[in-house]
Amino acid sequence: MKVAIMPGSFDPVTKGHIDILERSSKLFDKIIAVVMVNPTKTPTFTTEERVKFLKQVTNHIPNLEVDSYLGLVADYAREKNAHTLIKGLRAVTDFEYEFQQALTNKKLNPELETLFMVTNQEYMYLSSTIVRQIAGFGGDISLFVPEKIKEEILERIIPVE
């Protein structure tokens, strides 16, 4: 069975994330979207909320599993017997960081390959940070996040007065 992992913070999950998950689900027997827990960062949404959001908006992808993990993604991949990481690239600026991560993960887990997927042109500018900024200023985020989770995101992100 070919298993791939798409790690991320998903804080919150965006339509761009879902696009990459849908497209990669056609290439592998199983995809695991894993919310990576980074103890040095303070996310807007809890790990549990991010997992819940991902499950809500990806339940139409039959070969997708959602999980969370505190630790190195190279170790997680080994635990799940996954040999591919899926990483979405929006622009050249993403590539340098992701390339460095891919090389590091390959050192930590020589069996692990990183597959870079170019983001759909419609979402090239989109990030979770942009969604939080727009919501924080009371803007409409309906173009950027699934309707199923829009209200929960807005409830958490209080607009700046």
CSV table of C-alpha atoms in Angstrom, one decimal, residues 47-120:
chain,number,residue,atom,x,y,z
A,47,THR,CA,-4.7,20.8,17.8
A,48,GLU,CA,-8.1,19.1,18.5
A,49,GLU,CA,-10.0,21.9,16.6
A,50,ARG,CA,-7.6,21.7,13.7
A,51,VAL,CA,-8.1,18.0,13.4
A,52,LYS,CA,-11.9,18.5,13.7
A,53,PHE,CA,-11.9,21.1,10.9
A,54,LEU,CA,-9.8,18.9,8.7
A,55,LYS,CA,-12.1,15.9,9.2
A,56,GLN,CA,-15.2,18.1,8.5
A,57,VAL,CA,-13.9,19.4,5.2
A,58,THR,CA,-12.3,16.3,3.9
A,59,ASN,CA,-14.9,13.6,4.6
A,60,HIS,CA,-15.5,13.3,0.9
A,61,ILE,CA,-12.0,11.9,0.3
A,62,PRO,CA,-12.4,8.2,1.0
A,63,ASN,CA,-8.7,7.3,1.3
A,64,LEU,CA,-7.8,10.2,3.6
A,65,GLU,CA,-7.1,9.9,7.3
A,66,VAL,CA,-6.6,12.9,9.7
A,67,ASP,CA,-4.2,12.7,12.6
A,68,SER,CA,-2.0,14.9,14.8
A,69,TYR,CA,1.6,14.5,15.9
A,70,LEU,CA,4.1,16.0,18.3
A,71,GLY,CA,7.6,15.2,17.0
A,72,LEU,CA,9.6,14.9,13.8
A,73,VAL,CA,7.6,14.2,10.6
A,74,ALA,CA,10.4,11.9,9.6
A,75,ASP,CA,9.7,9.7,12.6
A,76,TYR,CA,5.9,9.9,12.1
A,77,ALA,CA,6.4,8.7,8.5
A,78,ARG,CA,8.4,5.7,9.7
A,79,GLU,CA,5.7,4.9,12.3
A,80,LYS,CA,3.0,5.0,9.6
A,81,ASN,CA,5.1,3.1,7.0
A,82,ALA,CA,4.8,6.1,4.7
A,83,HIS,CA,7.5,6.8,2.2
A,84,THR,CA,6.2,10.1,0.7
A,85,LEU,CA,5.6,13.6,2.1
A,86,ILE,CA,3.3,15.8,0.1
A,87,LYS,CA,4.1,19.5,0.2
A,88,GLY,CA,2.2,22.2,-1.7
A,89,LEU,CA,4.3,25.0,-3.3
A,90,ARG,CA,2.7,28.4,-3.8
A,91,ALA,CA,5.6,30.4,-5.0
A,92,VAL,CA,9.4,30.4,-5.3
A,93,THR,CA,9.6,31.7,-1.8
A,94,ASP,CA,8.1,28.4,-0.5
A,95,PHE,CA,10.6,26.3,-2.4
A,96,GLU,CA,13.8,27.3,-0.5
A,97,TYR,CA,12.3,26.5,2.9
A,98,GLU,CA,10.6,23.3,1.7
A,99,PHE,CA,13.8,22.2,-0.1
A,100,GLN,CA,15.8,22.5,3.1
A,101,GLN,CA,13.1,20.6,5.0
A,102,ALA,CA,13.1,17.8,2.4
A,103,LEU,CA,16.8,17.4,2.6
A,104,THR,CA,16.7,17.3,6.4
A,105,ASN,CA,13.9,14.8,6.4
A,106,LYS,CA,15.8,12.6,3.9
A,107,LYS,CA,18.8,12.6,6.3
A,108,LEU,CA,16.6,11.6,9.2
A,109,ASN,CA,14.6,9.0,7.3
A,110,PRO,CA,16.4,7.8,4.1
A,111,GLU,CA,13.3,6.0,2.9
A,112,LEU,CA,11.3,9.2,2.8
A,113,GLU,CA,10.8,11.2,-0.4
A,114,THR,CA,9.2,14.6,-0.7
A,115,LEU,CA,6.7,15.3,-3.5
A,116,PHE,CA,6.2,18.9,-4.3
A,117,MET,CA,2.8,19.7,-5.8
A,118,VAL,CA,2.3,23.1,-7.4
A,119,THR,CA,-0.7,24.8,-5.9
A,120,ASN,CA,-3.7,25.4,-8.2
